[in-house]
Amino acid sequence: MKLHEYQAKEVFADAGIPVPESRLASSVDEVVEAVGEIGFPAAIKAQVHVGGRGKAGGIEIVTSEDEAREAAESILGMDLKGYTVERVLVEAGVDFVDELYVGVTMDRSAGEPVAMVSTEGGVDIEQVAEETPEAIAREHVDPAFGMHPYESRKVVYEAGVDREFAGEVASILRTLFDLYESSDASEIEVNPVMITADDDVIAADAVMNIDEDALFRQPELAEMEEDSYEDDLERKAGEYGFDYVRLSGNVGIIGNGAGLVMTTLDLVDYYGGTPANFLDIGGGAKAERVTNALDMVFSDENVDSVVFNIFGGITRGDEVAKGINEALEQFDEIPKPVTVRLAGTNAEEGMEILNTDLVTVEKTLESAVQRAVADAEEVNE
């Protein structure tokens, strides 16, 4: 579960991490009222779960009421990488002289959480990791003992943070790690941590993702779940019990198993396409679940074609095929081309059962993905 920036900052502030004064607004008038209370300069920030909001026009710095009104009219309702902006965070401007990155995530290869600090803040940290990995200092933390003060100081000094601010940055890092553990987070970061002209250290952004399987023991965070949904598709996925992530491409992907879906995503990219989503419908693949999955993918305006990657394990391939047929027959018209690949128990029987008037059947995953990518390209020719 991804928290919005405003939600994560509430959590950070409650834990003692300094954040700018802010107000949440969902209308132009509320934005104008908020900047009147906060003062200028102020930042108007779209609250959507996408990166690169600033470059995409989702963040504006304003210095007057007229500019605030103009920015609010521009950002509210805008389409930002496939998402409609319904709310903005109005935040006090920060006069900064330096930007840092501080974060904690799980290093699965090491089997331990890793704390990261970089003086290359305010930019895409993934790009920094790829192009100049030496710019990010890392410290693995034994989860049995938590983060010791010396570990936070060590990684901050190794990152090259100015000694004048190292103590405060180390304190923020320790607090983030404590939140990471106590909140069952999968990722938590501040990018950037700003050093202000007044020598203050402040968290100017906030990212906090929670393990959904642990929400039963995080009641306060669970209350934020409804507001964390970005759009109707994500809300539907939650209601249907699907694992779903909306992406920016045009090839819809449906599978029964996270590994199958991830493999399909990789192959779509390999064959020159762009995935529109991650959608794992789980075991069973009965008609109702298939219908709900197709309804979700067909409802995504970005999707131009769909590929099904289904493995018949406990659920046999012929049963899956019947479910797909029943699901497709519920639609008066198939709005987008659908390609199906079946493997596993009774896969051949299942492929014979599939209604080829409604779907294209391919024997291999590679050929199915290539067909789906080609179908998407034809739509855009």
CSV table of C-alpha atoms in Angstrom, one decimal:
chain,number,residue,atom,x,y,z
A,1,MET,CA,0.0,0.0,0.0
A,2,LYS,CA,1.5,3.3,-1.1
A,3,LEU,CA,0.8,6.3,1.1
A,4,HIS,CA,0.4,9.7,-0.6
A,5,GLU,CA,3.0,12.3,0.2
A,6,TYR,CA,0.7,14.2,2.6
A,7,GLN,CA,-0.1,10.9,4.5
A,8,ALA,CA,3.5,10.0,4.8
A,9,LYS,CA,4.4,13.4,6.0
A,10,GLU,CA,1.8,13.2,8.7
A,11,VAL,CA,3.5,10.0,9.9
A,12,PHE,CA,6.9,11.5,9.7
A,13,ALA,CA,5.8,14.6,11.6
A,14,ASP,CA,4.2,12.5,14.4
A,15,ALA,CA,7.6,10.7,14.7
A,16,GLY,CA,9.5,13.9,15.1
A,17,ILE,CA,10.9,14.4,11.6
A,18,PRO,CA,10.7,18.1,10.6
A,19,VAL,CA,8.4,18.8,7.6
A,20,PRO,CA,7.2,22.0,6.0
A,21,GLU,CA,3.9,23.5,7.1
A,22,SER,CA,1.2,22.3,4.6
A,23,ARG,CA,-2.5,22.0,3.9
A,24,LEU,CA,-4.4,19.5,1.7
A,25,ALA,CA,-6.7,21.0,-0.9
A,26,SER,CA,-9.1,19.6,-3.5
A,27,SER,CA,-10.4,22.9,-5.1
A,28,VAL,CA,-9.0,26.1,-6.4
A,29,ASP,CA,-10.6,28.1,-3.6
A,30,GLU,CA,-9.1,25.8,-0.9
A,31,VAL,CA,-5.7,26.3,-2.5
A,32,VAL,CA,-6.0,30.0,-2.4
A,33,GLU,CA,-7.2,29.8,1.2
A,34,ALA,CA,-4.3,27.6,2.1
A,35,VAL,CA,-1.6,29.8,0.7
A,36,GLY,CA,-3.2,32.8,2.5
A,37,GLU,CA,-2.6,30.9,5.7
A,38,ILE,CA,0.8,29.5,4.9
A,39,GLY,CA,2.3,32.5,3.1
A,40,PHE,CA,4.6,32.8,0.1
A,41,PRO,CA,6.5,31.3,-1.5
A,42,ALA,CA,4.5,28.1,-1.5
A,43,ALA,CA,4.6,24.8,-3.5
A,44,ILE,CA,1.4,23.4,-5.1
A,45,LYS,CA,2.1,19.6,-5.3
A,46,ALA,CA,-0.1,17.0,-7.1
A,47,GLN,CA,-0.9,14.1,-4.9
A,48,VAL,CA,-0.6,11.1,-7.2
A,49,HIS,CA,1.6,7.9,-7.0
A,50,VAL,CA,4.0,8.7,-9.8
A,51,GLY,CA,7.5,9.9,-10.0
A,52,GLY,CA,8.8,13.0,-11.8
A,53,ARG,CA,5.8,15.1,-10.9
A,54,GLY,CA,7.8,18.3,-11.2
A,55,LYS,CA,9.0,17.6,-14.7
A,56,ALA,CA,5.4,16.6,-15.7
A,57,GLY,CA,3.9,19.9,-14.5
A,58,GLY,CA,2.5,18.5,-11.3
A,59,ILE,CA,4.4,20.8,-8.9
A,60,GLU,CA,4.4,24.6,-9.1
A,61,ILE,CA,6.1,27.2,-6.9
A,62,VAL,CA,3.9,30.3,-6.5
A,63,THR,CA,4.7,33.7,-5.0
A,64,SER,CA,1.3,35.4,-5.2
A,65,GLU,CA,-2.4,34.6,-4.9
A,66,ASP,CA,-2.9,35.0,-8.6
A,67,GLU,CA,-0.1,32.5,-9.3
A,68,ALA,CA,-1.6,30.1,-6.7
A,69,ARG,CA,-5.0,30.3,-8.4
A,70,GLU,CA,-3.5,29.8,-11.8
A,71,ALA,CA,-1.4,26.8,-10.6
A,72,ALA,CA,-4.4,25.2,-8.9
A,73,GLU,CA,-6.5,25.5,-12.0
A,74,SER,CA,-3.7,24.0,-14.1
A,75,ILE,CA,-2.9,21.0,-11.7
A,76,LEU,CA,-6.3,20.0,-10.3
A,77,GLY,CA,-8.0,17.8,-12.9
A,78,MET,CA,-4.8,17.4,-15.0
A,79,ASP,CA,-3.8,14.0,-16.4
A,80,LEU,CA,-0.5,13.2,-14.9
A,81,LYS,CA,1.0,10.0,-16.4
A,82,GLY,CA,-2.4,8.4,-16.7
A,83,TYR,CA,-3.8,9.6,-13.4
A,84,THR,CA,-6.3,12.4,-12.7
A,85,VAL,CA,-5.1,14.8,-10.0
A,86,GLU,CA,-7.9,15.3,-7.5
A,87,ARG,CA,-6.0,16.7,-4.6
A,88,VAL,CA,-2.9,18.9,-4.1
A,89,LEU,CA,-0.6,19.5,-1.1
A,90,VAL,CA,-0.1,23.2,-0.5
A,91,GLU,CA,3.2,23.5,1.3
A,92,ALA,CA,5.4,26.3,2.6
A,93,GLY,CA,8.3,27.0,0.3
A,94,VAL,CA,11.8,26.0,1.5
A,95,ASP,CA,14.8,28.3,0.8
A,96,PHE,CA,17.4,25.5,0.5
A,97,VAL,CA,21.1,25.4,-0.2
A,98,ASP,CA,21.6,21.7,-0.5
A,99,GLU,CA,19.6,18.5,-1.2
A,100,LEU,CA,20.2,15.0,0.2
A,101,TYR,CA,18.6,11.6,-0.2
A,102,VAL,CA,17.9,9.4,2.8
A,103,GLY,CA,16.0,6.1,2.7
A,104,VAL,CA,15.5,2.5,3.9
A,105,THR,CA,14.4,-0.5,1.9
A,106,MET,CA,14.9,-4.3,1.9
A,107,ASP,CA,18.0,-5.7,0.2
A,108,ARG,CA,16.7,-9.1,-0.8
A,109,SER,CA,20.0,-10.4,-2.0
A,110,ALA,CA,21.5,-9.7,1.5
A,111,GLY,CA,18.4,-10.7,3.4
A,112,GLU,CA,18.6,-7.5,5.5
A,113,PRO,CA,17.3,-3.9,5.4
A,114,VAL,CA,19.7,-1.4,3.9
A,115,ALA,CA,19.9,2.3,4.9
A,116,MET,CA,21.0,4.6,2.1
A,117,VAL,CA,22.3,8.2,2.1
A,118,SER,CA,23.4,10.3,-0.8
A,119,THR,CA,24.4,13.9,-1.4
A,120,GLU,CA,22.7,13.6,-4.8
A,121,GLY,CA,19.3,14.4,-3.5
A,122,GLY,CA,16.4,16.0,-5.4
A,123,VAL,CA,16.9,13.8,-8.5
A,124,ASP,CA,15.8,10.3,-9.6
A,125,ILE,CA,17.8,8.1,-7.1
A,126,GLU,CA,17.4,5.0,-9.4
A,127,GLN,CA,19.2,6.9,-12.1
A,128,VAL,CA,21.9,7.9,-9.6
A,129,ALA,CA,22.2,4.2,-8.5
A,130,GLU,CA,22.6,3.1,-12.2
A,131,GLU,CA,25.0,5.8,-13.4
A,132,THR,CA,27.0,6.7,-10.3
A,133,PRO,CA,26.4,4.0,-7.7
A,134,GLU,CA,29.4,5.2,-5.7
A,135,ALA,CA,27.4,8.4,-4.9
A,136,ILE,CA,25.1,6.3,-2.6
A,137,ALA,CA,26.4,5.1,0.8
A,138,ARG,CA,24.8,2.0,2.1
A,139,GLU,CA,24.7,0.3,5.5
A,140,HIS,CA,23.0,-3.0,6.1
A,141,VAL,CA,21.2,-3.4,9.4
A,142,ASP,CA,20.7,-6.5,11.4
A,143,PRO,CA,16.9,-6.6,12.0
A,144,ALA,CA,17.5,-8.5,15.3
A,145,PHE,CA,19.1,-5.4,16.8
A,146,GLY,CA,17.8,-2.5,14.8
A,147,MET,CA,19.8,0.5,13.8
A,148,HIS,CA,22.5,1.5,16.2
A,149,PRO,CA,23.4,5.2,16.4
A,150,TYR,CA,26.9,4.5,15.2
A,151,GLU,CA,25.5,2.8,12.0
A,152,SER,CA,23.5,5.9,11.1
A,153,ARG,CA,26.5,8.2,11.7
A,154,LYS,CA,28.8,5.9,9.7
A,155,VAL,CA,26.6,5.8,6.5
A,156,VAL,CA,26.0,9.6,6.8
A,157,TYR,CA,29.7,10.3,7.0
A,158,GLU,CA,30.5,7.9,4.2
A,159,ALA,CA,28.0,9.7,2.0
A,160,GLY,CA,30.0,12.9,2.5
A,161,VAL,CA,27.3,14.9,4.3
A,162,ASP,CA,28.7,18.2,5.8
A,163,ARG,CA,29.7,17.5,9.4
A,164,GLU,CA,27.6,20.5,10.5
A,165,PHE,CA,24.4,18.7,9.5
A,166,ALA,CA,25.5,15.1,9.9
A,167,GLY,CA,24.0,14.6,13.3
A,168,GLU,CA,20.5,15.8,12.3
A,169,VAL,CA,20.6,13.8,9.1
A,170,ALA,CA,21.6,10.7,11.1
A,171,SER,CA,18.8,11.4,13.5
A,172,ILE,CA,16.3,11.5,10.6
A,173,LEU,CA,17.7,8.2,9.2
A,174,ARG,CA,17.3,6.5,12.6
A,175,THR,CA,13.7,7.7,12.8
A,176,LEU,CA,13.0,6.5,9.3
A,177,PHE,CA,14.4,3.1,10.2
A,178,ASP,CA,12.3,2.9,13.4
A,179,LEU,CA,9.2,3.7,11.3
A,180,TYR,CA,10.3,1.2,8.7
A,181,GLU,CA,10.3,-1.5,11.3
A,182,SER,CA,7.3,-0.5,13.4
A,183,SER,CA,5.1,0.2,10.5
A,184,ASP,CA,5.8,-2.9,8.5
A,185,ALA,CA,7.1,-0.7,5.6
A,186,SER,CA,8.6,-2.1,2.5
A,187,GLU,CA,10.2,1.2,1.5
A,188,ILE,CA,10.6,4.5,3.2
A,189,GLU,CA,12.5,7.5,2.0
A,190,VAL,CA,12.9,11.3,1.9
A,191,ASN,CA,14.1,12.8,-1.4
A,192,PRO,CA,15.1,15.4,-0.9
A,193,VAL,CA,16.1,16.2,2.7
A,194,MET,CA,16.8,19.9,2.4
A,195,ILE,CA,19.5,21.9,4.1
A,196,THR,CA,17.9,25.4,4.4
A,197,ALA,CA,19.5,28.8,4.2
A,198,ASP,CA,18.9,29.1,8.0
A,199,ASP,CA,20.9,25.8,8.6
A,200,ASP,CA,17.8,23.8,9.3
A,201,VAL,CA,17.3,20.2,8.1
A,202,ILE,CA,13.9,19.4,6.8
A,203,ALA,CA,12.1,16.6,4.9
A,204,ALA,CA,10.8,18.2,1.8
A,205,ASP,CA,9.3,15.0,0.3
A,206,ALA,CA,8.1,11.7,1.7
A,207,VAL,CA,7.7,8.2,0.4
A,208,MET,CA,6.3,5.4,2.5
A,209,ASN,CA,5.0,2.0,1.2
A,210,ILE,CA,3.4,-0.5,3.6
A,211,ASP,CA,3.3,-4.3,3.3
A,212,GLU,CA,-0.4,-4.9,2.7
A,213,ASP,CA,-0.2,-8.3,4.3
A,214,ALA,CA,0.7,-6.6,7.6
A,215,LEU,CA,-2.2,-4.1,7.7
A,216,PHE,CA,-4.1,-6.2,10.1
A,217,ARG,CA,-1.6,-5.1,12.8
A,218,GLN,CA,-1.4,-1.5,11.6
A,219,PRO,CA,-4.9,-0.2,12.2
A,220,GLU,CA,-4.0,3.5,12.0
A,221,LEU,CA,-2.3,3.0,8.6
A,222,ALA,CA,-5.1,0.7,7.4
A,223,GLU,CA,-7.5,3.6,7.8
A,224,MET,CA,-5.5,5.4,5.2
A,225,GLU,CA,-5.9,2.6,2.7
A,226,GLU,CA,-9.0,3.9,1.0
A,227,ASP,CA,-7.4,7.3,0.4
A,228,SER,CA,-4.3,5.7,-0.9
A,229,TYR,CA,-6.1,4.3,-3.9
A,230,GLU,CA,-5.1,6.4,-6.9
A,231,ASP,CA,-8.2,5.7,-9.1
A,232,ASP,CA,-11.2,3.5,-9.7
A,233,LEU,CA,-9.0,0.7,-11.2
A,234,GLU,CA,-6.9,0.4,-8.1
A,235,ARG,CA,-10.0,0.6,-5.9
A,236,LYS,CA,-11.6,-2.2,-8.0
A,237,ALA,CA,-8.5,-4.3,-7.6
A,238,GLY,CA,-8.7,-4.0,-3.9
A,239,GLU,CA,-12.4,-5.0,-3.9
A,240,TYR,CA,-11.7,-8.0,-6.2
A,241,GLY,CA,-8.7,-9.1,-4.2
A,242,PHE,CA,-6.2,-8.7,-7.1
A,243,ASP,CA,-2.6,-7.7,-6.9
A,244,TYR,CA,-2.6,-4.8,-9.3
A,245,VAL,CA,-0.2,-2.0,-10.3
A,246,ARG,CA,-1.1,0.4,-13.0
A,247,LEU,CA,1.8,1.3,-15.4
A,248,SER,CA,2.2,3.7,-18.3
A,249,GLY,CA,2.2,1.3,-21.3
A,250,ASN,CA,-0.5,0.0,-23.6
A,251,VAL,CA,-0.2,-3.9,-23.4
A,252,GLY,CA,-2.5,-5.2,-20.7
A,253,ILE,CA,-1.2,-8.2,-18.7
A,254,ILE,CA,-3.2,-10.8,-16.8
A,255,GLY,CA,-1.8,-13.9,-15.1
A,256,ASN,CA,-2.3,-16.2,-12.2
A,257,GLY,CA,0.8,-15.9,-10.2
A,258,ALA,CA,3.2,-13.0,-9.5
A,259,GLY,CA,6.1,-14.8,-11.1
A,260,LEU,CA,4.2,-15.4,-14.3
A,261,VAL,CA,3.0,-11.8,-14.5
A,262,MET,CA,6.6,-10.5,-13.9
A,263,THR,CA,8.0,-12.7,-16.6
A,264,THR,CA,5.3,-11.5,-19.0
A,265,LEU,CA,6.1,-7.9,-18.2
A,266,ASP,CA,9.8,-8.5,-18.9
A,267,LEU,CA,9.0,-10.2,-22.2
A,268,VAL,CA,6.6,-7.4,-23.3
A,269,ASP,CA,9.5,-4.9,-22.7
A,270,TYR,CA,12.0,-7.3,-24.5
A,271,TYR,CA,9.8,-7.5,-27.6
A,272,GLY,CA,9.5,-3.7,-27.9
A,273,GLY,CA,6.2,-3.2,-26.1
A,274,THR,CA,5.3,-1.3,-22.9
A,275,PRO,CA,3.3,-3.0,-20.1
A,276,ALA,CA,0.1,-1.2,-19.0
A,277,ASN,CA,-0.3,-3.0,-15.7
A,278,PHE,CA,0.7,-5.8,-13.4
A,279,LEU,CA,-2.4,-7.9,-12.7
A,280,ASP,CA,-2.2,-11.1,-10.7
A,281,ILE,CA,-5.7,-12.8,-10.3
A,282,GLY,CA,-4.3,-15.5,-8.1
A,283,GLY,CA,-5.2,-19.2,-8.1
A,284,GLY,CA,-8.4,-20.5,-9.6
A,285,ALA,CA,-9.0,-18.3,-12.7
A,286,LYS,CA,-12.7,-19.0,-12.5
A,287,ALA,CA,-15.1,-17.1,-14.8
A,288,GLU,CA,-16.0,-14.5,-12.3
A,289,ARG,CA,-12.4,-13.6,-11.5
A,290,VAL,CA,-11.5,-13.6,-15.2
A,291,THR,CA,-14.5,-11.3,-16.0
A,292,ASN,CA,-13.4,-8.9,-13.3
A,293,ALA,CA,-9.9,-8.9,-14.5
A,294,LEU,CA,-10.9,-8.2,-18.1
A,295,ASP,CA,-13.3,-5.5,-17.0
A,296,MET,CA,-10.4,-3.8,-15.2
A,297,VAL,CA,-8.0,-4.0,-18.2
A,298,PHE,CA,-10.6,-3.1,-20.8
A,299,SER,CA,-11.5,-0.1,-18.6
A,300,ASP,CA,-8.0,1.3,-18.9
A,301,GLU,CA,-8.0,3.7,-21.8
A,302,ASN,CA,-4.2,3.2,-22.2
A,303,VAL,CA,-4.6,-0.5,-23.1
A,304,ASP,CA,-4.6,-1.4,-26.8
A,305,SER,CA,-4.2,-5.2,-26.4
A,306,VAL,CA,-4.3,-7.9,-23.7
A,307,VAL,CA,-2.2,-11.0,-23.1
A,308,PHE,CA,-3.3,-13.8,-20.7
A,309,ASN,CA,-0.5,-15.9,-19.3
A,310,ILE,CA,-2.1,-18.8,-17.4
A,311,PHE,CA,-0.5,-21.8,-15.8
A,312,GLY,CA,-2.8,-24.7,-15.0
A,313,GLY,CA,-1.6,-26.2,-11.7
A,314,ILE,CA,-4.2,-27.3,-9.2
A,315,THR,CA,-6.7,-25.6,-11.5
A,316,ARG,CA,-6.6,-27.5,-14.8
A,317,GLY,CA,-6.1,-25.8,-18.1
A,318,ASP,CA,-9.5,-26.9,-19.4
A,319,GLU,CA,-11.2,-25.4,-16.4
A,320,VAL,CA,-9.3,-22.1,-17.0
A,321,ALA,CA,-10.3,-22.1,-20.7
A,322,LYS,CA,-13.9,-22.6,-19.8
A,323,GLY,CA,-13.6,-19.6,-17.4
A,324,ILE,CA,-12.1,-17.4,-20.1
A,325,ASN,CA,-14.8,-18.4,-22.6
A,326,GLU,CA,-17.6,-17.7,-20.1
A,327,ALA,CA,-16.0,-14.4,-19.1
A,328,LEU,CA,-15.6,-13.2,-22.7
A,329,GLU,CA,-19.1,-14.2,-23.7
A,330,GLN,CA,-20.4,-11.8,-21.1
A,331,PHE,CA,-19.1,-8.9,-23.2
A,332,ASP,CA,-21.4,-7.7,-26.0
A,333,GLU,CA,-18.2,-6.7,-27.9
A,334,ILE,CA,-14.6,-7.5,-27.2
A,335,PRO,CA,-13.1,-4.0,-27.2
A,336,LYS,CA,-9.5,-5.0,-27.4
A,337,PRO,CA,-7.6,-8.0,-29.0
A,338,VAL,CA,-6.9,-10.7,-26.4
A,339,THR,CA,-4.1,-13.3,-26.7
A,340,VAL,CA,-4.1,-16.4,-24.5
A,341,ARG,CA,-1.2,-18.7,-23.6
A,342,LEU,CA,-2.0,-21.8,-21.5
A,343,ALA,CA,0.6,-24.1,-19.9
A,344,GLY,CA,0.5,-26.8,-17.3
A,345,THR,CA,-2.1,-29.5,-16.5
A,346,ASN,CA,-4.5,-30.1,-19.4
A,347,ALA,CA,-3.1,-27.1,-21.3
A,348,GLU,CA,-3.7,-28.8,-24.7
A,349,GLU,CA,-7.3,-29.6,-23.8
A,350,GLY,CA,-7.7,-26.0,-22.7
A,351,MET,CA,-6.4,-24.5,-25.9
A,352,GLU,CA,-8.8,-26.6,-27.9
A,353,ILE,CA,-11.7,-25.4,-25.7
A,354,LEU,CA,-10.9,-21.7,-26.1
A,355,ASN,CA,-13.2,-19.8,-28.4
A,356,THR,CA,-10.9,-18.6,-31.2
A,357,ASP,CA,-13.6,-16.3,-32.4
A,358,LEU,CA,-13.0,-14.2,-29.3
A,359,VAL,CA,-9.3,-14.7,-28.6
A,360,THR,CA,-6.0,-15.6,-30.3
A,361,VAL,CA,-4.4,-18.7,-28.9
A,362,GLU,CA,-0.6,-19.1,-28.9
A,363,LYS,CA,1.3,-22.2,-27.7
A,364,THR,CA,4.3,-20.4,-26.2
A,365,LEU,CA,4.6,-17.3,-24.0
A,366,GLU,CA,7.0,-15.7,-26.4
A,367,SER,CA,4.7,-16.0,-29.3
A,368,ALA,CA,1.7,-14.8,-27.2
A,369,VAL,CA,3.6,-11.7,-26.1
A,370,GLN,CA,4.8,-10.9,-29.6
A,371,ARG,CA,1.3,-11.2,-30.8
A,372,ALA,CA,0.0,-8.8,-28.1
A,373,VAL,CA,2.8,-6.3,-28.8
A,374,ALA,CA,2.0,-6.4,-32.6
A,375,ASP,CA,-1.7,-5.9,-31.9
A,376,ALA,CA,-1.0,-2.9,-29.8
A,377,GLU,CA,1.3,-1.5,-32.5
A,378,GLU,CA,-1.4,-2.0,-35.2
A,379,VAL,CA,-3.9,0.1,-33.1
A,380,ASN,CA,-1.4,3.0,-33.0
A,381,GLU,CA,-0.5,2.9,-36.7
